[in-house]
Amino acid sequence: MADRIPSMPRSEPPHNEGFALVAVLAFLMMFAMFLAPFVTASKVRALTVSNRFESMRLDLAAQAINDTLSSKMSRDPSFKSKLLEASRQAPQSCKIRNITLTTEVLDQSSLIDLNRATPELIALGLESLGLETHQAAETAQAMVSFRSFARDAQAASRQTPTSENMKHGPFESVVELHEFAWLQPIPLDRLARLFTLSNPTEILTNRSLFPDLQRRLSTVRASESNDQAAAQDVVSLTTTLQTGGGFGSDYQVVVIDNVNKTYSTQITMRLRQRHEGAASVPCAGLLGTEISAFAEKGLNP
């Protein structure tokens, strides 16, 4: 009887192994989809923190630059006059490597004080912004009513174009001018070149930044000589710093003592509004080599 040859066992196709591989890949894809939003959120948070840190750094640098500008203006009248005259046209910009520095220095005596000026002067200023005569007069009366604790019944009865539920008390910021319907289309930086909270008088004792208003001022009470005004200047300084990923600013109102060659800061605050300068030039030509070198060292250690 012939020997029987044992049969070899059949090999089954690896169906189980293939299914396990597909299951692992599917799990990894689901896990990646689940994890992706958290990764994106982490990246966004890290970028936000980085931008906030950069903005804080630029805020402090802008404040230091304003302090240095104030100190030099108090000691050097010609430097003060140079900055004031340059800013009459527009904010001035210069470059420090990849950083754009924009500065604006305004004499507060050339601006209309929101809490002191007469309705007639306010109306003239509003007309220089392009408002019609009746719009300017109504808005000026509404502004006087706005800054008064007691509502002016006569002004209220005229249904002046203002926002509802407005407060009644002194202006605290030029931003509040956007409470008035006729002024809402006007950019805040343009309003800030006409109005202020820091003119120590109710009139303009210096040339307005708006030529049309300057021509109209002959119809308003002429300014009187003031020895105290000659002994000191009240100026505002706005400095902004911009990079590709950050923005910083500082706004100050300072009183410059022309007799003792000193200055004192009345107001300091941060601005979130970007200023566009008239030109981009080296900062040494605008601020001088000393301040330019100080700024560059602080911004690019």
PDB file of C-alpha atoms in Angstrom, residues 39-284:
ATOM      1  CA  VAL A  39      -4.089  72.833  17.862  1.00  0.00           C
ATOM      2  CA  THR A  40      -5.482  75.775  15.876  1.00  0.00           C
ATOM      3  CA  ALA A  41      -6.812  77.416  19.025  1.00  0.00           C
ATOM      4  CA  SER A  42      -3.427  77.017  20.712  1.00  0.00           C
ATOM      5  CA  LYS A  43      -1.662  78.618  17.768  1.00  0.00           C
ATOM      6  CA  VAL A  44      -4.126  81.513  17.711  1.00  0.00           C
ATOM      7  CA  ARG A  45      -3.747  82.007  21.461  1.00  0.00           C
ATOM      8  CA  ALA A  46       0.046  81.990  21.206  1.00  0.00           C
ATOM      9  CA  LEU A  47      -0.123  84.523  18.348  1.00  0.00           C
ATOM     10  CA  THR A  48      -2.534  86.724  20.329  1.00  0.00           C
ATOM     11  CA  VAL A  49      -0.289  86.683  23.389  1.00  0.00           C
ATOM     12  CA  SER A  50       2.692  87.538  21.205  1.00  0.00           C
ATOM     13  CA  ASN A  51       0.836  90.481  19.620  1.00  0.00           C
ATOM     14  CA  ARG A  52      -0.302  91.744  23.030  1.00  0.00           C
ATOM     15  CA  PHE A  53       3.249  91.603  24.328  1.00  0.00           C
ATOM     16  CA  GLU A  54       4.475  93.477  21.251  1.00  0.00           C
ATOM     17  CA  SER A  55       1.748  96.115  21.685  1.00  0.00           C
ATOM     18  CA  MET A  56       2.662  96.578  25.359  1.00  0.00           C
ATOM     19  CA  ARG A  57       6.315  96.974  24.414  1.00  0.00           C
ATOM     20  CA  LEU A  58       5.447  99.563  21.761  1.00  0.00           C
ATOM     21  CA  ASP A  59       3.093 101.408  24.162  1.00  0.00           C
ATOM     22  CA  LEU A  60       5.901 101.821  26.687  1.00  0.00           C
ATOM     23  CA  ALA A  61       8.323 102.880  23.947  1.00  0.00           C
ATOM     24  CA  ALA A  62       5.843 105.507  22.667  1.00  0.00           C
ATOM     25  CA  GLN A  63       5.437 106.860  26.195  1.00  0.00           C
ATOM     26  CA  ALA A  64       9.216 107.101  26.629  1.00  0.00           C
ATOM     27  CA  ILE A  65       9.519 108.942  23.294  1.00  0.00           C
ATOM     28  CA  ASN A  66       6.811 111.441  24.318  1.00  0.00           C
ATOM     29  CA  ASP A  67       8.554 112.040  27.642  1.00  0.00           C
ATOM     30  CA  THR A  68      11.818 112.691  25.819  1.00  0.00           C
ATOM     31  CA  LEU A  69      10.126 115.012  23.312  1.00  0.00           C
ATOM     32  CA  SER A  70       8.479 116.979  26.150  1.00  0.00           C
ATOM     33  CA  SER A  71      11.786 117.372  27.942  1.00  0.00           C
ATOM     34  CA  LYS A  72      13.568 118.636  24.825  1.00  0.00           C
ATOM     35  CA  MET A  73      10.724 121.028  23.899  1.00  0.00           C
ATOM     36  CA  SER A  74      10.848 122.564  27.375  1.00  0.00           C
ATOM     37  CA  ARG A  75      14.581 123.205  26.989  1.00  0.00           C
ATOM     38  CA  ASP A  76      14.702 124.117  23.296  1.00  0.00           C
ATOM     39  CA  PRO A  77      12.020 126.586  22.072  1.00  0.00           C
ATOM     40  CA  SER A  78      13.182 126.260  18.457  1.00  0.00           C
ATOM     41  CA  PHE A  79      12.657 122.486  18.556  1.00  0.00           C
ATOM     42  CA  LYS A  80       9.175 123.022  20.006  1.00  0.00           C
ATOM     43  CA  SER A  81       8.323 125.500  17.255  1.00  0.00           C
ATOM     44  CA  LYS A  82       9.612 123.104  14.604  1.00  0.00           C
ATOM     45  CA  LEU A  83       7.376 120.244  15.764  1.00  0.00           C
ATOM     46  CA  LEU A  84       4.334 122.484  16.211  1.00  0.00           C
ATOM     47  CA  GLU A  85       4.683 123.995  12.741  1.00  0.00           C
ATOM     48  CA  ALA A  86       5.256 120.601  11.082  1.00  0.00           C
ATOM     49  CA  SER A  87       2.182 119.125  12.796  1.00  0.00           C
ATOM     50  CA  ARG A  88      -0.040 121.975  11.604  1.00  0.00           C
ATOM     51  CA  GLN A  89      -0.126 120.325   8.189  1.00  0.00           C
ATOM     52  CA  ALA A  90      -0.519 116.680   9.261  1.00  0.00           C
ATOM     53  CA  PRO A  91       0.960 114.079  11.644  1.00  0.00           C
ATOM     54  CA  GLN A  92       4.613 113.466  10.777  1.00  0.00           C
ATOM     55  CA  SER A  93       6.037 109.988  10.117  1.00  0.00           C
ATOM     56  CA  CYS A  94       9.541 108.594  10.007  1.00  0.00           C
ATOM     57  CA  LYS A  95      11.188 105.171   9.868  1.00  0.00           C
ATOM     58  CA  ILE A  96      13.304 103.359  12.463  1.00  0.00           C
ATOM     59  CA  ARG A  97      14.361 100.219  10.617  1.00  0.00           C
ATOM     60  CA  ASN A  98      11.102  98.271  10.149  1.00  0.00           C
ATOM     61  CA  ILE A  99       9.106 100.453  12.579  1.00  0.00           C
ATOM     62  CA  THR A 100       7.025 103.440  11.480  1.00  0.00           C
ATOM     63  CA  LEU A 101       6.956 106.222  14.060  1.00  0.00           C
ATOM     64  CA  THR A 102       4.246 108.871  13.717  1.00  0.00           C
ATOM     65  CA  THR A 103       4.136 111.914  15.956  1.00  0.00           C
ATOM     66  CA  GLU A 104       1.846 114.928  16.213  1.00  0.00           C
ATOM     67  CA  VAL A 105       2.360 117.929  18.508  1.00  0.00           C
ATOM     68  CA  LEU A 106      -0.541 120.390  18.773  1.00  0.00           C
ATOM     69  CA  ASP A 107      -0.777 123.698  20.620  1.00  0.00           C
ATOM     70  CA  GLN A 108      -3.996 123.426  22.622  1.00  0.00           C
ATOM     71  CA  SER A 109      -4.594 127.175  22.379  1.00  0.00           C
ATOM     72  CA  SER A 110      -5.245 126.679  18.641  1.00  0.00           C
ATOM     73  CA  LEU A 111      -8.085 124.223  19.338  1.00  0.00           C
ATOM     74  CA  ILE A 112     -11.667 124.801  20.490  1.00  0.00           C
ATOM     75  CA  ASP A 113     -12.259 123.656  24.062  1.00  0.00           C
ATOM     76  CA  LEU A 114     -15.388 121.521  24.236  1.00  0.00           C
ATOM     77  CA  ASN A 115     -16.195 122.520  27.820  1.00  0.00           C
ATOM     78  CA  ARG A 116     -15.360 126.244  27.639  1.00  0.00           C
ATOM     79  CA  ALA A 117     -16.093 127.569  24.155  1.00  0.00           C
ATOM     80  CA  THR A 118     -19.203 129.559  23.343  1.00  0.00           C
ATOM     81  CA  PRO A 119     -21.862 128.084  21.025  1.00  0.00           C
ATOM     82  CA  GLU A 120     -20.916 130.685  18.414  1.00  0.00           C
ATOM     83  CA  LEU A 121     -17.273 129.569  18.334  1.00  0.00           C
ATOM     84  CA  ILE A 122     -18.251 125.891  18.268  1.00  0.00           C
ATOM     85  CA  ALA A 123     -20.626 126.557  15.364  1.00  0.00           C
ATOM     86  CA  LEU A 124     -17.879 128.313  13.401  1.00  0.00           C
ATOM     87  CA  GLY A 125     -15.624 125.329  13.967  1.00  0.00           C
ATOM     88  CA  LEU A 126     -18.301 122.904  12.795  1.00  0.00           C
ATOM     89  CA  GLU A 127     -18.832 124.944   9.638  1.00  0.00           C
ATOM     90  CA  SER A 128     -15.105 124.649   8.905  1.00  0.00           C
ATOM     91  CA  LEU A 129     -15.637 120.855   8.968  1.00  0.00           C
ATOM     92  CA  GLY A 130     -18.224 121.161   6.214  1.00  0.00           C
ATOM     93  CA  LEU A 131     -21.520 121.349   8.110  1.00  0.00           C
ATOM     94  CA  GLU A 132     -24.241 123.634   6.815  1.00  0.00           C
ATOM     95  CA  THR A 133     -24.900 126.764   8.871  1.00  0.00           C
ATOM     96  CA  HIS A 134     -28.149 125.448  10.387  1.00  0.00           C
ATOM     97  CA  GLN A 135     -26.584 122.040  11.096  1.00  0.00           C
ATOM     98  CA  ALA A 136     -23.615 123.684  12.815  1.00  0.00           C
ATOM     99  CA  ALA A 137     -25.821 125.970  14.924  1.00  0.00           C
ATOM    100  CA  GLU A 138     -28.125 123.136  16.038  1.00  0.00           C
ATOM    101  CA  THR A 139     -25.226 120.819  16.839  1.00  0.00           C
ATOM    102  CA  ALA A 140     -23.382 123.558  18.771  1.00  0.00           C
ATOM    103  CA  GLN A 141     -26.469 124.157  20.933  1.00  0.00           C
ATOM    104  CA  ALA A 142     -26.795 120.415  21.482  1.00  0.00           C
ATOM    105  CA  MET A 143     -23.141 120.228  22.542  1.00  0.00           C
ATOM    106  CA  VAL A 144     -23.643 123.019  25.090  1.00  0.00           C
ATOM    107  CA  SER A 145     -26.695 121.166  26.412  1.00  0.00           C
ATOM    108  CA  PHE A 146     -24.670 117.944  26.502  1.00  0.00           C
ATOM    109  CA  ARG A 147     -21.922 119.446  28.672  1.00  0.00           C
ATOM    110  CA  SER A 148     -24.409 121.030  31.131  1.00  0.00           C
ATOM    111  CA  PHE A 149     -25.695 119.121  34.137  1.00  0.00           C
ATOM    112  CA  ALA A 150     -29.152 120.647  33.739  1.00  0.00           C
ATOM    113  CA  ARG A 151     -30.933 119.990  30.461  1.00  0.00           C
ATOM    114  CA  ASP A 152     -31.628 123.117  28.450  1.00  0.00           C
ATOM    115  CA  ALA A 153     -35.359 122.818  27.830  1.00  0.00           C
ATOM    116  CA  GLN A 154     -35.260 125.233  24.924  1.00  0.00           C
ATOM    117  CA  ALA A 155     -32.461 123.308  23.181  1.00  0.00           C
ATOM    118  CA  ALA A 156     -34.189 120.007  23.874  1.00  0.00           C
ATOM    119  CA  SER A 157     -37.405 121.271  22.318  1.00  0.00           C
ATOM    120  CA  ARG A 158     -35.609 121.948  19.059  1.00  0.00           C
ATOM    121  CA  GLN A 159     -35.062 118.219  18.613  1.00  0.00           C
ATOM    122  CA  THR A 160     -31.392 118.667  17.891  1.00  0.00           C
ATOM    123  CA  PRO A 161     -29.735 115.749  16.016  1.00  0.00           C
ATOM    124  CA  THR A 162     -28.221 113.790  18.911  1.00  0.00           C
ATOM    125  CA  SER A 163     -28.235 110.212  20.126  1.00  0.00           C
ATOM    126  CA  GLU A 164     -30.897 109.142  22.585  1.00  0.00           C
ATOM    127  CA  ASN A 165     -30.234 108.845  26.330  1.00  0.00           C
ATOM    128  CA  MET A 166     -27.230 111.152  26.206  1.00  0.00           C
ATOM    129  CA  LYS A 167     -25.537 112.119  29.460  1.00  0.00           C
ATOM    130  CA  HIS A 168     -25.428 115.692  30.718  1.00  0.00           C
ATOM    131  CA  GLY A 169     -22.067 116.710  32.109  1.00  0.00           C
ATOM    132  CA  PRO A 170     -18.655 117.961  30.936  1.00  0.00           C
ATOM    133  CA  PHE A 171     -17.072 116.313  27.921  1.00  0.00           C
ATOM    134  CA  GLU A 172     -14.532 113.681  28.907  1.00  0.00           C
ATOM    135  CA  SER A 173     -13.190 112.798  25.461  1.00  0.00           C
ATOM    136  CA  VAL A 174     -13.320 113.972  21.864  1.00  0.00           C
ATOM    137  CA  VAL A 175     -14.725 110.503  21.126  1.00  0.00           C
ATOM    138  CA  GLU A 176     -18.031 111.682  22.620  1.00  0.00           C
ATOM    139  CA  LEU A 177     -18.530 113.949  19.609  1.00  0.00           C
ATOM    140  CA  HIS A 178     -19.718 110.879  17.714  1.00  0.00           C
ATOM    141  CA  GLU A 179     -22.824 111.012  19.919  1.00  0.00           C
ATOM    142  CA  PHE A 180     -24.024 113.776  17.580  1.00  0.00           C
ATOM    143  CA  ALA A 181     -25.589 112.603  14.342  1.00  0.00           C
ATOM    144  CA  TRP A 182     -24.071 115.301  12.103  1.00  0.00           C
ATOM    145  CA  LEU A 183     -20.560 114.516  13.406  1.00  0.00           C
ATOM    146  CA  GLN A 184     -20.625 110.726  13.141  1.00  0.00           C
ATOM    147  CA  PRO A 185     -19.343 110.632   9.520  1.00  0.00           C
ATOM    148  CA  ILE A 186     -16.319 112.798  10.437  1.00  0.00           C
ATOM    149  CA  PRO A 187     -13.200 110.794  11.409  1.00  0.00           C
ATOM    150  CA  LEU A 188     -12.067 111.224  15.008  1.00  0.00           C
ATOM    151  CA  ASP A 189      -8.552 112.253  14.021  1.00  0.00           C
ATOM    152  CA  ARG A 190     -10.046 115.199  12.080  1.00  0.00           C
ATOM    153  CA  LEU A 191     -12.258 116.178  15.024  1.00  0.00           C
ATOM    154  CA  ALA A 192      -9.218 115.988  17.323  1.00  0.00           C
ATOM    155  CA  ARG A 193      -7.435 118.606  15.189  1.00  0.00           C
ATOM    156  CA  LEU A 194     -10.274 121.054  15.858  1.00  0.00           C
ATOM    157  CA  PHE A 195     -11.517 120.300  19.388  1.00  0.00           C
ATOM    158  CA  THR A 196      -9.793 119.658  22.699  1.00  0.00           C
ATOM    159  CA  LEU A 197     -10.410 119.426  26.438  1.00  0.00           C
ATOM    160  CA  SER A 198      -7.196 121.230  27.364  1.00  0.00           C
ATOM    161  CA  ASN A 199      -7.417 124.807  26.094  1.00  0.00           C
ATOM    162  CA  PRO A 200      -7.232 126.889  29.297  1.00  0.00           C
ATOM    163  CA  THR A 201      -9.415 129.647  27.763  1.00  0.00           C
ATOM    164  CA  GLU A 202     -12.779 129.817  26.005  1.00  0.00           C
ATOM    165  CA  ILE A 203     -11.238 131.384  22.889  1.00  0.00           C
ATOM    166  CA  LEU A 204      -8.389 130.643  20.510  1.00  0.00           C
ATOM    167  CA  THR A 205      -5.206 132.496  21.385  1.00  0.00           C
ATOM    168  CA  ASN A 206      -3.252 130.896  18.553  1.00  0.00           C
ATOM    169  CA  ARG A 207      -3.881 130.205  14.863  1.00  0.00           C
ATOM    170  CA  SER A 208      -6.426 127.504  14.094  1.00  0.00           C
ATOM    171  CA  LEU A 209      -5.279 124.465  12.125  1.00  0.00           C
ATOM    172  CA  PHE A 210      -8.241 125.104   9.803  1.00  0.00           C
ATOM    173  CA  PRO A 211      -7.643 128.127   7.522  1.00  0.00           C
ATOM    174  CA  ASP A 212     -11.370 128.568   6.927  1.00  0.00           C
ATOM    175  CA  LEU A 213     -12.002 128.851  10.659  1.00  0.00           C
ATOM    176  CA  GLN A 214      -9.099 131.270  11.036  1.00  0.00           C
ATOM    177  CA  ARG A 215     -10.724 133.566   8.456  1.00  0.00           C
ATOM    178  CA  ARG A 216     -14.082 133.340  10.261  1.00  0.00           C
ATOM    179  CA  LEU A 217     -12.640 134.175  13.684  1.00  0.00           C
ATOM    180  CA  SER A 218     -12.942 137.879  12.952  1.00  0.00           C
ATOM    181  CA  THR A 219     -16.647 137.522  13.808  1.00  0.00           C
ATOM    182  CA  VAL A 220     -15.838 136.175  17.277  1.00  0.00           C
ATOM    183  CA  ARG A 221     -14.455 138.114  20.230  1.00  0.00           C
ATOM    184  CA  ALA A 222     -10.770 138.790  19.635  1.00  0.00           C
ATOM    185  CA  SER A 223      -8.216 137.187  21.900  1.00  0.00           C
ATOM    186  CA  GLU A 224      -6.684 139.251  24.676  1.00  0.00           C
ATOM    187  CA  SER A 225      -3.067 139.297  25.754  1.00  0.00           C
ATOM    188  CA  ASN A 226      -2.386 136.915  28.579  1.00  0.00           C
ATOM    189  CA  ASP A 227       0.901 137.027  30.476  1.00  0.00           C
ATOM    190  CA  GLN A 228       0.286 133.584  31.947  1.00  0.00           C
ATOM    191  CA  ALA A 229      -0.315 132.156  28.462  1.00  0.00           C
ATOM    192  CA  ALA A 230       2.983 133.659  27.306  1.00  0.00           C
ATOM    193  CA  ALA A 231       4.763 132.114  30.271  1.00  0.00           C
ATOM    194  CA  GLN A 232       3.540 128.607  29.469  1.00  0.00           C
ATOM    195  CA  ASP A 233       2.334 126.458  26.597  1.00  0.00           C
ATOM    196  CA  VAL A 234      -0.169 123.608  26.785  1.00  0.00           C
ATOM    197  CA  VAL A 235       0.539 121.063  24.053  1.00  0.00           C
ATOM    198  CA  SER A 236      -0.611 117.561  23.216  1.00  0.00           C
ATOM    199  CA  LEU A 237       1.723 114.860  21.948  1.00  0.00           C
ATOM    200  CA  THR A 238       0.489 111.800  20.076  1.00  0.00           C
ATOM    201  CA  THR A 239       3.074 109.164  19.170  1.00  0.00           C
ATOM    202  CA  THR A 240       2.271 105.850  17.497  1.00  0.00           C
ATOM    203  CA  LEU A 241       4.584 102.978  16.597  1.00  0.00           C
ATOM    204  CA  GLN A 242       3.636 100.385  13.995  1.00  0.00           C
ATOM    205  CA  THR A 243       5.287  97.183  12.847  1.00  0.00           C
ATOM    206  CA  GLY A 244       4.048  94.308  10.740  1.00  0.00           C
ATOM    207  CA  GLY A 245       2.569  92.601  13.795  1.00  0.00           C
ATOM    208  CA  GLY A 246       2.124  95.260  16.465  1.00  0.00           C
ATOM    209  CA  PHE A 247       0.830  98.712  17.257  1.00  0.00           C
ATOM    210  CA  GLY A 248       1.574 100.957  20.214  1.00  0.00           C
ATOM    211  CA  SER A 249       0.657 104.510  21.132  1.00  0.00           C
ATOM    212  CA  ASP A 250       0.806 107.208  23.768  1.00  0.00           C
ATOM    213  CA  TYR A 251      -1.126 110.464  24.117  1.00  0.00           C
ATOM    214  CA  GLN A 252      -0.074 113.166  26.541  1.00  0.00           C
ATOM    215  CA  VAL A 253      -1.087 116.718  27.375  1.00  0.00           C
ATOM    216  CA  VAL A 254       1.796 118.625  28.940  1.00  0.00           C
ATOM    217  CA  VAL A 255       2.255 122.127  30.310  1.00  0.00           C
ATOM    218  CA  ILE A 256       5.596 123.638  29.288  1.00  0.00           C
ATOM    219  CA  ASP A 257       6.950 126.316  31.626  1.00  0.00           C
ATOM    220  CA  ASN A 258       8.764 128.701  29.293  1.00  0.00           C
ATOM    221  CA  VAL A 259      10.363 130.573  32.208  1.00  0.00           C
ATOM    222  CA  ASN A 260      11.819 127.695  34.223  1.00  0.00           C
ATOM    223  CA  LYS A 261      12.352 125.408  31.194  1.00  0.00           C
ATOM    224  CA  THR A 262      10.399 122.548  32.751  1.00  0.00           C
ATOM    225  CA  TYR A 263       7.257 120.612  31.912  1.00  0.00           C
ATOM    226  CA  SER A 264       4.516 118.725  33.734  1.00  0.00           C
ATOM    227  CA  THR A 265       2.201 116.047  32.358  1.00  0.00           C
ATOM    228  CA  GLN A 266      -1.533 116.641  32.811  1.00  0.00           C
ATOM    229  CA  ILE A 267      -2.993 113.714  30.877  1.00  0.00           C
ATOM    230  CA  THR A 268      -1.580 110.452  29.581  1.00  0.00           C
ATOM    231  CA  MET A 269      -3.522 107.710  27.868  1.00  0.00           C
ATOM    232  CA  ARG A 270      -3.330 104.996  25.214  1.00  0.00           C
ATOM    233  CA  LEU A 271      -4.918 105.424  21.811  1.00  0.00           C
ATOM    234  CA  ARG A 272      -6.110 102.534  19.698  1.00  0.00           C
ATOM    235  CA  GLN A 273      -6.565 104.671  16.616  1.00  0.00           C
ATOM    236  CA  ARG A 274      -3.827 104.480  14.026  1.00  0.00           C
ATOM    237  CA  HIS A 275      -2.370 107.755  12.766  1.00  0.00           C
ATOM    238  CA  GLU A 276      -1.253 108.104   9.185  1.00  0.00           C
ATOM    239  CA  GLY A 277       1.678 110.430   8.709  1.00  0.00           C
ATOM    240  CA  ALA A 278       2.426 112.775   5.846  1.00  0.00           C
ATOM    241  CA  ALA A 279       5.676 111.132   4.749  1.00  0.00           C
ATOM    242  CA  SER A 280       8.228 108.474   5.613  1.00  0.00           C
ATOM    243  CA  VAL A 281      11.645 110.003   6.275  1.00  0.00           C
ATOM    244  CA  PRO A 282      14.554 109.080   8.560  1.00  0.00           C
ATOM    245  CA  CYS A 283      13.677 109.964  12.138  1.00  0.00           C
ATOM    246  CA  ALA A 284      16.912 111.896  12.612  1.00  0.00           C
TER     247      ALA A 284
END
